[in-house]
XYZ file of C-alpha atoms in Angstrom:
655
model
C -23.568 -52.145 -25.900
C -26.375 -54.593 -25.002
C -27.049 -55.547 -21.384
C -25.759 -59.138 -21.607
C -22.464 -57.991 -23.127
C -22.114 -55.396 -20.400
C -22.767 -58.040 -17.738
C -20.031 -60.258 -19.202
C -17.645 -57.326 -19.252
C -18.422 -56.374 -15.653
C -18.034 -59.947 -14.465
C -14.596 -60.214 -16.045
C -13.373 -56.913 -14.582
C -14.702 -57.732 -11.091
C -13.246 -61.250 -11.150
C -9.804 -59.870 -11.985
C -10.105 -57.324 -9.190
C -11.234 -60.041 -6.765
C -8.374 -62.278 -7.825
C -5.843 -59.523 -7.208
C -7.357 -58.607 -3.825
C -8.019 -62.033 -2.324
C -5.309 -64.173 -3.852
C -2.439 -61.787 -4.605
C -3.049 -59.197 -1.839
C -2.898 -56.253 -4.251
C -5.412 -53.749 -5.534
C -6.027 -52.844 -9.187
C -8.958 -50.534 -8.483
C -10.305 -48.553 -5.552
C -13.006 -49.930 -3.246
C -15.307 -47.171 -4.478
C -14.862 -48.226 -8.108
C -15.335 -51.923 -7.244
C -18.569 -51.198 -5.368
C -19.855 -49.058 -8.249
C -19.229 -51.781 -10.833
C -20.596 -54.483 -8.533
C -23.822 -52.518 -7.965
C -24.154 -51.955 -11.717
C -23.842 -55.710 -12.359
C -26.331 -56.580 -9.594
C -28.831 -54.083 -11.003
C -28.496 -55.518 -14.510
C -29.030 -59.059 -13.198
C -32.148 -57.958 -11.367
C -33.405 -56.110 -14.425
C -32.798 -58.956 -16.873
C -33.523 -61.861 -14.526
C -30.272 -63.458 -15.760
C -27.265 -64.421 -13.657
C -24.303 -65.600 -15.716
C -22.159 -68.528 -14.576
C -19.234 -67.326 -12.528
C -20.809 -63.972 -11.735
C -19.103 -62.218 -8.786
C -22.584 -61.762 -7.267
C -22.795 -65.529 -6.748
C -19.130 -66.334 -6.090
C -17.408 -65.758 -2.752
C -13.721 -64.904 -2.483
C -11.112 -66.568 -4.694
C -9.036 -69.757 -4.887
C -6.433 -70.213 -2.194
C -2.699 -70.605 -2.779
C -0.963 -73.973 -2.904
C 1.839 -73.304 -0.432
C -0.222 -73.967 2.719
C -2.363 -77.041 3.535
C -6.013 -76.636 2.558
C -9.076 -77.575 4.538
C -12.785 -77.377 3.809
C -14.870 -75.345 6.243
C -17.584 -77.246 8.099
C -20.096 -74.576 7.068
C -19.510 -72.168 4.144
C -18.423 -68.646 5.057
C -20.690 -66.329 3.114
C -20.190 -62.654 2.321
C -22.534 -60.013 3.726
C -25.045 -57.978 1.802
C -24.126 -54.319 2.143
C -25.423 -50.774 1.948
C -24.251 -47.211 2.399
C -27.686 -45.991 3.476
C -28.572 -45.760 7.175
C -32.276 -46.119 6.282
C -31.536 -49.614 5.007
C -30.061 -50.441 8.421
C -33.255 -49.285 10.120
C -35.291 -51.483 7.800
C -32.992 -54.436 8.530
C -33.393 -53.941 12.292
C -37.187 -53.716 12.110
C -38.495 -54.369 15.614
C -35.430 -56.400 16.602
C -32.436 -55.465 18.754
C -29.192 -55.642 16.760
C -25.503 -55.514 17.570
C -23.470 -52.958 15.602
C -19.696 -53.580 15.400
C -16.687 -52.463 13.408
C -16.205 -54.192 10.040
C -12.478 -54.780 10.367
C -10.298 -54.826 7.253
C -7.855 -57.711 7.643
C -8.007 -61.435 7.004
C -10.829 -63.603 8.360
C -9.645 -66.621 10.378
C -11.568 -69.528 11.960
C -10.223 -70.852 15.265
C -11.063 -74.259 16.746
C -10.369 -75.135 20.395
C -10.598 -78.632 21.867
C -9.975 -79.599 25.489
C -9.147 -75.998 26.270
C -6.331 -75.703 23.717
C -6.011 -74.105 20.286
C -6.298 -77.043 17.900
C -6.626 -75.414 14.482
C -6.674 -72.092 12.634
C -7.887 -71.801 9.047
C -8.192 -68.736 6.809
C -11.459 -67.887 5.070
C -9.967 -68.722 1.663
C -12.716 -68.849 -0.930
C -15.444 -69.307 1.691
C -15.540 -73.083 1.312
C -11.853 -74.043 1.439
C -9.257 -72.183 3.510
C -5.571 -72.444 4.335
C -4.393 -74.021 7.589
C -2.265 -71.478 9.498
C -2.378 -72.983 13.020
C 1.293 -72.438 13.888
C 1.160 -68.852 12.655
C -1.971 -68.187 14.728
C -0.101 -69.281 17.840
C 2.158 -66.256 17.339
C -0.708 -63.715 17.155
C -0.317 -61.082 19.851
C -3.571 -61.712 21.709
C -4.877 -65.232 21.028
C -5.242 -67.393 24.174
C -3.510 -70.715 23.585
C -5.378 -72.269 26.526
C -8.898 -71.463 27.734
C -10.996 -72.702 30.661
C -13.796 -74.068 28.446
C -13.080 -77.716 27.554
C -15.733 -78.417 24.904
C -15.241 -77.868 21.171
C -15.271 -74.144 20.421
C -15.314 -72.705 16.893
C -15.129 -68.945 16.458
C -14.582 -66.576 13.575
C -12.691 -63.337 13.733
C -10.496 -60.903 11.866
C -6.687 -60.976 11.949
C -5.467 -57.390 11.650
C -2.364 -55.210 11.896
C -2.883 -51.753 13.398
C -1.976 -48.581 11.534
C 0.678 -47.747 14.138
C 2.364 -51.170 13.808
C 2.037 -50.952 10.018
C 3.861 -47.611 9.988
C 6.630 -48.912 12.270
C 7.177 -51.951 10.044
C 7.310 -49.777 6.914
C 9.742 -47.356 8.570
C 12.209 -50.232 8.995
C 12.170 -50.893 5.249
C 14.700 -48.535 3.697
C 13.484 -49.100 0.136
C 10.304 -47.052 -0.399
C 9.224 -49.232 -3.330
C 9.441 -52.327 -1.142
C 7.149 -50.935 1.529
C 3.680 -52.362 2.039
C 0.761 -50.537 0.481
C -1.701 -50.916 3.353
C -2.210 -52.853 6.604
C -4.547 -55.408 5.002
C -1.971 -56.510 2.435
C 0.699 -56.726 5.119
C -1.612 -58.723 7.384
C -2.603 -61.121 4.608
C 1.022 -61.867 3.792
C 1.943 -62.153 7.471
C -0.851 -64.563 8.402
C -0.074 -66.839 5.446
C 3.689 -66.946 6.006
C 5.515 -70.261 5.865
C 7.952 -68.891 8.471
C 6.215 -68.399 11.844
C 9.066 -66.185 13.045
C 8.106 -63.584 10.447
C 4.453 -63.742 11.515
C 5.459 -63.230 15.144
C 7.352 -60.041 14.274
C 4.358 -58.486 12.508
C 2.213 -57.950 15.661
C -0.918 -59.544 14.221
C -3.964 -59.363 16.507
C -7.229 -61.317 16.362
C -10.700 -59.932 17.118
C -13.566 -62.414 17.417
C -16.778 -61.411 15.646
C -18.862 -64.627 15.564
C -19.270 -67.747 17.690
C -20.043 -70.762 15.495
C -20.141 -73.534 18.072
C -19.642 -74.013 21.826
C -20.882 -77.435 22.850
C -23.031 -77.382 25.985
C -22.805 -73.621 26.594
C -26.041 -71.703 27.143
C -26.110 -68.134 25.865
C -29.821 -67.606 26.514
C -30.381 -67.001 22.783
C -28.297 -63.800 22.822
C -25.357 -62.782 20.592
C -24.429 -60.186 23.197
C -24.031 -62.904 25.812
C -21.895 -64.899 23.368
C -19.559 -61.907 23.090
C -19.431 -61.485 26.877
C -18.683 -65.218 27.271
C -15.878 -65.084 24.704
C -14.351 -62.094 26.494
C -14.484 -64.141 29.680
C -12.455 -66.871 27.942
C -9.693 -64.365 27.169
C -10.569 -63.355 23.610
C -10.532 -59.791 22.328
C -13.983 -59.274 20.849
C -14.689 -56.704 18.139
C -16.142 -53.540 19.671
C -19.938 -53.612 19.519
C -22.989 -51.622 20.610
C -26.671 -52.459 20.909
C -29.061 -50.605 18.622
C -32.647 -50.531 17.440
C -34.227 -48.855 14.450
C -34.886 -45.792 16.671
C -31.285 -45.478 17.894
C -29.552 -46.563 14.659
C -28.543 -43.107 13.419
C -27.010 -42.166 16.753
C -25.012 -45.401 17.011
C -23.713 -45.154 13.421
C -22.730 -41.519 14.002
C -20.793 -42.541 17.112
C -18.730 -45.069 15.149
C -18.287 -42.688 12.205
C -17.028 -39.957 14.512
C -14.201 -42.194 15.724
C -13.032 -43.792 12.476
C -10.377 -41.161 11.664
C -8.590 -41.855 14.945
C -9.263 -45.615 15.042
C -5.937 -47.481 14.987
C -7.356 -50.679 13.482
C -8.252 -50.671 9.760
C -12.018 -50.658 9.255
C -14.103 -50.196 6.124
C -17.524 -50.001 7.748
C -19.860 -51.630 10.257
C -21.625 -54.983 10.663
C -25.161 -55.477 12.032
C -26.254 -58.813 13.505
C -29.539 -59.722 15.213
C -29.054 -60.291 18.928
C -31.792 -62.945 18.879
C -29.871 -66.019 17.650
C -32.907 -68.167 16.878
C -34.613 -65.357 14.973
C -31.542 -64.776 12.839
C -31.068 -68.460 12.083
C -34.741 -68.832 11.131
C -34.216 -66.393 8.266
C -31.773 -68.721 6.493
C -29.579 -67.332 3.706
C -29.438 -66.617 -0.006
C -26.863 -68.306 -2.271
C -24.332 -65.709 -1.193
C -25.565 -63.783 1.842
C -26.733 -64.843 5.331
C -29.928 -63.027 6.294
C -29.061 -62.527 9.957
C -26.276 -59.987 9.280
C -25.847 -56.860 7.190
C -22.791 -54.736 6.306
C -22.684 -50.963 6.240
C -19.909 -49.260 4.270
C -19.065 -45.654 4.936
C -20.744 -43.277 2.516
C -17.643 -41.575 1.134
C -17.667 -37.817 1.566
C -16.868 -36.351 -1.856
C -15.937 -32.821 -2.836
C -15.754 -31.206 -6.248
C -12.508 -29.424 -7.129
C -10.378 -28.396 -10.108
C -7.385 -30.407 -11.333
C -4.478 -27.956 -11.600
C -1.555 -30.225 -12.376
C -0.273 -33.764 -12.716
C 3.042 -34.166 -10.909
C 5.133 -36.991 -12.378
C 7.021 -38.561 -9.501
C 9.969 -40.855 -10.381
C 10.932 -43.749 -8.102
C 13.971 -45.997 -7.549
C 12.596 -48.696 -9.876
C 12.278 -46.248 -12.766
C 8.486 -45.986 -12.513
C 7.174 -42.449 -12.979
C 3.918 -42.230 -11.058
C 1.229 -39.589 -11.692
C 0.040 -37.529 -8.708
C -2.997 -35.262 -9.074
C -2.640 -31.715 -7.682
C -5.976 -29.935 -7.224
C -7.526 -26.943 -5.480
C -7.540 -27.677 -1.711
C -10.779 -29.098 -0.293
C -11.933 -30.193 3.170
C -12.476 -33.963 3.461
C -13.248 -35.859 6.667
C -11.948 -32.972 8.775
C -8.645 -32.313 6.944
C -7.515 -30.258 3.963
C -6.279 -32.240 0.972
C -4.809 -31.087 -2.326
C -3.062 -34.212 -3.676
C -4.063 -37.732 -4.619
C -2.098 -40.557 -6.220
C -3.457 -41.692 -9.588
C -1.291 -44.865 -9.299
C -0.619 -45.572 -12.975
C -1.347 -44.658 -16.603
C -4.253 -47.095 -16.886
C -6.193 -45.326 -14.147
C -5.191 -41.907 -15.501
C -6.482 -42.840 -18.956
C -9.668 -44.417 -17.614
C -10.452 -41.139 -15.812
C -9.625 -39.157 -18.991
C -7.894 -36.552 -16.877
C -6.993 -33.114 -18.191
C -5.753 -29.886 -16.645
C -8.699 -27.741 -15.558
C -11.102 -30.685 -15.295
C -13.743 -30.703 -12.572
C -13.115 -33.789 -10.460
C -14.728 -35.437 -7.445
C -12.314 -36.492 -4.707
C -12.869 -38.593 -1.591
C -10.934 -40.413 1.125
C -10.960 -44.198 0.752
C -12.038 -45.627 4.118
C -12.068 -41.986 5.269
C -8.244 -41.904 5.149
C -6.540 -42.062 1.715
C -7.305 -39.298 -0.843
C -8.525 -40.663 -4.206
C -10.223 -39.376 -7.345
C -13.767 -40.734 -7.505
C -14.853 -39.307 -10.823
C -13.887 -36.853 -13.554
C -16.895 -34.711 -14.459
C -15.268 -32.979 -17.434
C -13.197 -35.772 -19.013
C -11.221 -33.509 -21.349
C -8.446 -36.077 -21.687
C -6.005 -33.363 -22.741
C -3.137 -34.539 -20.570
C 0.138 -35.226 -22.431
C 2.249 -38.162 -21.282
C 5.842 -37.035 -20.636
C 8.354 -38.242 -23.200
C 11.280 -37.425 -20.925
C 11.989 -38.115 -17.246
C 11.405 -35.033 -15.032
C 14.619 -35.823 -13.087
C 17.256 -36.788 -15.641
C 15.671 -35.827 -18.964
C 16.135 -39.352 -20.276
C 13.560 -40.929 -22.607
C 10.478 -42.601 -21.140
C 8.484 -45.565 -22.365
C 5.074 -47.051 -21.581
C 5.262 -50.528 -20.075
C 2.429 -53.017 -19.468
C 2.522 -55.366 -16.481
C -0.041 -56.831 -14.043
C -2.935 -55.593 -16.203
C -1.783 -51.969 -15.882
C 0.178 -49.512 -18.006
C 3.014 -47.633 -16.324
C 5.437 -44.924 -17.389
C 9.114 -45.836 -17.028
C 12.393 -43.906 -17.283
C 14.804 -45.819 -19.546
C 17.989 -44.043 -18.399
C 20.017 -46.477 -16.227
C 21.923 -43.539 -14.683
C 18.815 -41.601 -13.645
C 19.371 -40.070 -10.204
C 15.915 -41.175 -9.105
C 17.022 -44.791 -9.520
C 19.785 -44.123 -7.040
C 17.347 -43.395 -4.217
C 18.343 -46.586 -2.420
C 21.975 -45.487 -2.430
C 21.085 -42.045 -1.085
C 18.863 -43.632 1.586
C 21.804 -45.750 2.734
C 24.050 -42.682 2.699
C 21.878 -40.791 5.245
C 21.033 -43.833 7.403
C 21.928 -44.077 11.098
C 25.016 -46.306 10.682
C 26.272 -44.182 7.768
C 26.205 -40.359 7.799
C 23.323 -40.368 10.312
C 21.330 -37.438 8.903
C 18.161 -37.310 10.964
C 14.981 -36.027 9.291
C 15.930 -36.877 5.720
C 13.469 -39.638 4.887
C 13.342 -41.563 1.626
C 10.194 -39.666 0.655
C 12.021 -36.356 1.168
C 15.008 -37.596 -0.825
C 12.704 -38.519 -3.708
C 11.216 -35.004 -3.660
C 14.635 -33.323 -3.630
C 15.894 -35.563 -6.430
C 12.776 -34.844 -8.488
C 13.372 -31.098 -7.955
C 16.950 -31.461 -9.175
C 18.549 -30.589 -5.813
C 20.473 -33.877 -5.463
C 22.656 -35.542 -8.096
C 25.438 -36.994 -5.911
C 26.145 -37.472 -2.192
C 27.874 -34.108 -1.757
C 24.725 -32.302 -2.906
C 23.004 -33.349 0.323
C 25.410 -31.089 2.230
C 24.480 -28.239 -0.139
C 20.715 -28.419 0.406
C 20.913 -25.131 2.312
C 21.253 -23.430 -1.075
C 17.648 -24.444 -1.769
C 16.221 -23.477 1.627
C 13.568 -21.111 0.291
C 12.272 -23.683 -2.195
C 12.335 -26.424 0.446
C 10.255 -24.369 2.901
C 7.517 -23.963 0.275
C 7.282 -27.713 -0.412
C 4.453 -29.806 1.025
C 5.550 -31.502 4.229
C 8.242 -28.899 4.877
C 8.029 -25.661 6.784
C 10.449 -23.254 8.346
C 10.952 -25.361 11.492
C 11.345 -28.770 9.780
C 13.717 -27.260 7.233
C 15.786 -25.658 10.022
C 15.981 -28.985 11.888
C 17.047 -30.841 8.749
C 19.806 -28.368 7.878
C 21.093 -28.508 11.459
C 21.200 -32.302 11.232
C 23.130 -32.058 7.957
C 25.653 -29.681 9.547
C 26.106 -32.041 12.477
C 26.726 -34.948 10.042
C 29.707 -33.138 8.474
C 31.816 -34.404 11.382
C 32.094 -38.147 10.821
C 34.419 -41.129 11.001
C 36.084 -43.054 8.201
C 34.136 -46.322 8.866
C 30.851 -44.384 8.605
C 31.964 -42.664 5.402
C 33.155 -45.921 3.858
C 29.891 -47.703 4.680
C 27.844 -44.747 3.366
C 29.311 -45.128 -0.136
C 27.299 -48.295 -0.702
C 30.186 -50.385 -2.013
C 28.908 -53.939 -2.673
C 29.326 -56.229 0.372
C 30.887 -53.491 2.502
C 28.573 -53.369 5.470
C 29.173 -51.760 8.860
C 31.438 -54.574 10.109
C 33.558 -54.820 6.935
C 33.951 -51.040 6.845
C 35.454 -51.113 10.343
C 37.721 -54.046 9.466
C 39.012 -52.284 6.340
C 39.684 -49.025 8.168
C 41.678 -50.802 10.845
C 43.611 -52.832 8.260
C 44.660 -49.672 6.391
C 45.367 -47.619 9.520
C 42.381 -45.324 8.884
C 44.164 -43.927 5.837
C 41.619 -43.360 3.062
C 44.279 -42.624 0.429
C 45.981 -45.948 1.149
C 42.637 -47.768 1.130
C 41.243 -46.383 -2.122
C 44.510 -46.892 -4.001
C 44.945 -50.497 -2.865
C 45.066 -53.387 -5.328
C 42.437 -56.151 -5.309
C 45.114 -58.484 -3.928
C 45.923 -56.187 -1.011
C 42.244 -55.811 -0.195
C 41.587 -59.546 -0.474
C 44.346 -60.221 2.052
C 42.388 -58.407 4.774
C 40.830 -60.911 7.173
C 37.208 -61.580 6.191
C 37.334 -59.696 2.861
C 38.559 -62.230 0.297
C 39.050 -61.903 -3.481
C 35.424 -61.270 -4.544
C 34.792 -58.398 -2.154
C 38.338 -57.127 -2.635
C 37.831 -56.855 -6.381
C 34.453 -55.121 -5.919
C 36.060 -52.499 -3.646
C 38.938 -51.903 -6.060
C 36.511 -51.600 -9.002
C 34.449 -49.040 -7.077
C 37.426 -46.795 -6.368
C 38.785 -47.129 -9.928
C 35.526 -45.913 -11.470
C 35.946 -42.298 -12.613
C 32.430 -41.220 -11.606
C 32.850 -42.706 -8.130
C 36.263 -41.087 -7.694
C 34.905 -37.685 -8.710
C 31.854 -38.019 -6.440
C 34.106 -38.984 -3.511
C 36.387 -35.993 -4.082
C 33.352 -33.687 -4.021
C 32.104 -35.379 -0.844
C 35.458 -35.057 0.938
C 35.261 -31.267 0.495
C 32.011 -31.274 2.498
C 32.926 -33.456 5.489
C 35.468 -33.602 8.287
C 36.814 -37.070 9.158
C 37.871 -37.565 12.749
C 41.155 -39.408 13.314
C 40.528 -42.259 15.793
C 42.563 -42.558 18.947
C 42.002 -46.136 20.024
C 44.600 -48.131 21.905
C 42.181 -50.960 22.772
C 44.112 -54.260 22.592
C 43.019 -56.253 19.521
C 42.658 -59.481 21.492
C 39.811 -60.786 19.308
C 41.510 -60.200 15.960
C 40.882 -63.007 13.492
C 37.848 -64.342 15.398
C 34.198 -64.309 14.282
C 31.290 -64.252 16.741
C 27.567 -64.862 16.322
C 25.196 -63.317 18.887
C 21.658 -64.611 19.500
C 18.993 -64.166 22.159
C 18.701 -61.363 24.713
C 21.684 -59.698 26.420
C 22.156 -58.711 30.053
C 25.497 -56.914 30.427
C 24.984 -54.673 27.363
C 22.147 -52.313 26.434
C 21.455 -54.324 23.276
C 23.120 -56.686 20.830
C 24.523 -53.792 18.767
C 26.464 -52.627 21.822
C 27.919 -56.122 22.229
C 28.833 -56.157 18.530
C 30.640 -52.821 18.941
C 32.496 -54.246 21.962
C 33.722 -57.200 19.883
C 34.681 -55.086 16.851
C 36.581 -52.574 19.005
C 38.822 -55.479 20.049
C 39.462 -56.593 16.491
C 36.756 -59.280 16.242
C 34.046 -59.700 13.627
C 30.352 -60.488 14.007
C 28.152 -62.527 11.679
C 24.443 -63.266 11.475
C 24.608 -67.032 11.085
C 26.714 -69.913 12.381
C 29.196 -71.471 9.956
C 32.486 -73.341 10.019
C 34.224 -69.946 10.241
C 32.438 -69.043 13.494
C 34.770 -68.918 16.509
C 32.035 -68.748 19.146
C 28.249 -68.470 19.529
C 27.174 -66.097 22.320
C 23.807 -67.064 23.780
C 22.740 -66.645 27.401
C 20.496 -69.687 26.946
C 23.298 -72.167 26.293
C 20.903 -75.127 26.606
C 18.511 -73.750 23.996
C 17.378 -76.015 21.143
C 17.345 -73.093 18.687
C 18.639 -73.644 15.166
C 21.805 -71.646 15.890
C 22.608 -73.692 18.980
C 21.997 -76.931 17.067
C 24.252 -75.777 14.218
C 27.017 -74.763 16.634
C 26.879 -78.158 18.354
C 26.980 -79.965 15.000
C 30.124 -78.023 14.024
C 31.758 -78.287 17.452
C 31.669 -74.516 17.983
C 31.671 -73.272 21.619
C 28.444 -71.780 22.964
C 29.155 -69.178 25.638
C 26.926 -67.053 27.830
C 27.745 -63.340 28.082
C 29.361 -63.956 31.451
C 31.538 -66.724 30.015
C 32.488 -64.526 27.066
C 33.437 -61.541 29.246
C 35.433 -63.806 31.528
C 37.212 -65.126 28.449
C 38.269 -61.625 27.380
C 38.996 -60.634 30.983
C 36.535 -57.733 31.125
C 33.639 -58.965 33.253
C 34.547 -56.628 36.106
C 34.444 -53.664 33.720
C 30.877 -54.509 32.571
C 29.725 -55.241 36.111
């Protein structure tokens, strides 16, 4: 292949990767692979003296989406030239003092303040045109909405979501396939939300890394003093240290030593001259400013032997390849597994059992395969699903080939149902995560709900699995034993019958006197007559219990559990009424406790106000929230907790 053809090919591949990363917030190749291809293209351009139109070495970012208003930046936001060599940093510093700071991995945002108030927030976009996200920025966790400085202030910074917040948000998503891949993708989607309420719940934080303009302020020609001034105005400033060519190695080592425990995503460091005038005098290239330089971590790689490809099925039917290799030490921990993501990557690496491979941790955290030194390519693609034995097929989507199980009854596709079954409001089996369920399903331990109560039969195999040991296995089996004693509403909800949530399960159990036989043998008409159920849900419930597979699975399950008979003589004074709860509560520990209080007295709770709502409970009765407005439009009473408890005659009890 001639050099020009190779340059065209590299440009196309890198543009697609950039499009996926910047516009669609997804990754189709690792950072290591992108950097390798980018460096190859840059070297070819230097060698040939030719730069093709649209080359990623001259383009910055990608086009923004249409959903948010667009605005052109006053000055273009250029990328930074980068290196993985500390010697290059020493050369950059020369005889100047530089500031070394984290290169945070989030979404760059430009903030403008006028008269001491946040006036505008715009994303980086393609470097020239960004998206206006002012209202979303107002919900960031740490942005000052008012500052003491009254002149026009323009600053740049990174919007980020910490690893700890990222993990908490993902834990709340029951569906493993719907979870976010990394904090950067979550942050990008959160910052660019059309619904500010969603942004507010994501705990986005902003760290300033550059001051563009502050009319009338004197920083004595020092970037360090700019940072100190910004901190004095209430901004969180990216962590930074002074360095010279002589101290560079020590400063870089200090940052590198803390990256594994750093809670904010970072993919390297940034160097900027402290002398503002000196840096500005250097100007910029078409793509890079000359006053700053980026340092990306030199990935620690280890050679090892590929022993196996584990094919891991998921709820969507995708069967994902996972590389199992001889354990190696990387960045202070032992690793023996790495996701290969899809067939396209597997084929590109030409993987085969026994191959010598190089592995690394992307951003010093996520194990990846960097290179295959042997490239035997002797790996067969499974023709049958490892869980159900059904036929597989290769599917192409989003520029990638994937392996898919075609069996609609594959147990792996039922992972969402099993996840619901063990959830807190259902059978409440602590310690049985969705990831663990997927492993047990893949091993053939779980085919139906009752099998979860028989996991003790596989104890020895479970204790040898990665992520499980004697103690964790013991705790899980104890939790399973505890879950055998349950209630009928919990059991009914755990079955995953369409539209039978926690509230409907309780209503149905009360309506049929907590008699499961009576409930599961009811006609659609009898079910529809229950308050709040109706014909559609009633028919869905009847269909579920008439299905032979469901009936058999339920019979097996009933042999494993003990259903407590309720003894509840609480007067059903709220029967036939529907309540909506919003805002904070004072007399109850939380809103769920208030919901339970209502349901125990025969009432129902709903998430939104409608014509069927009997009452909206909100301690801020004068609020202008959407729910209050809707209630007023429909003439529905808005009661505080105190008013509500007085209404039901139980205020003294809660006091």
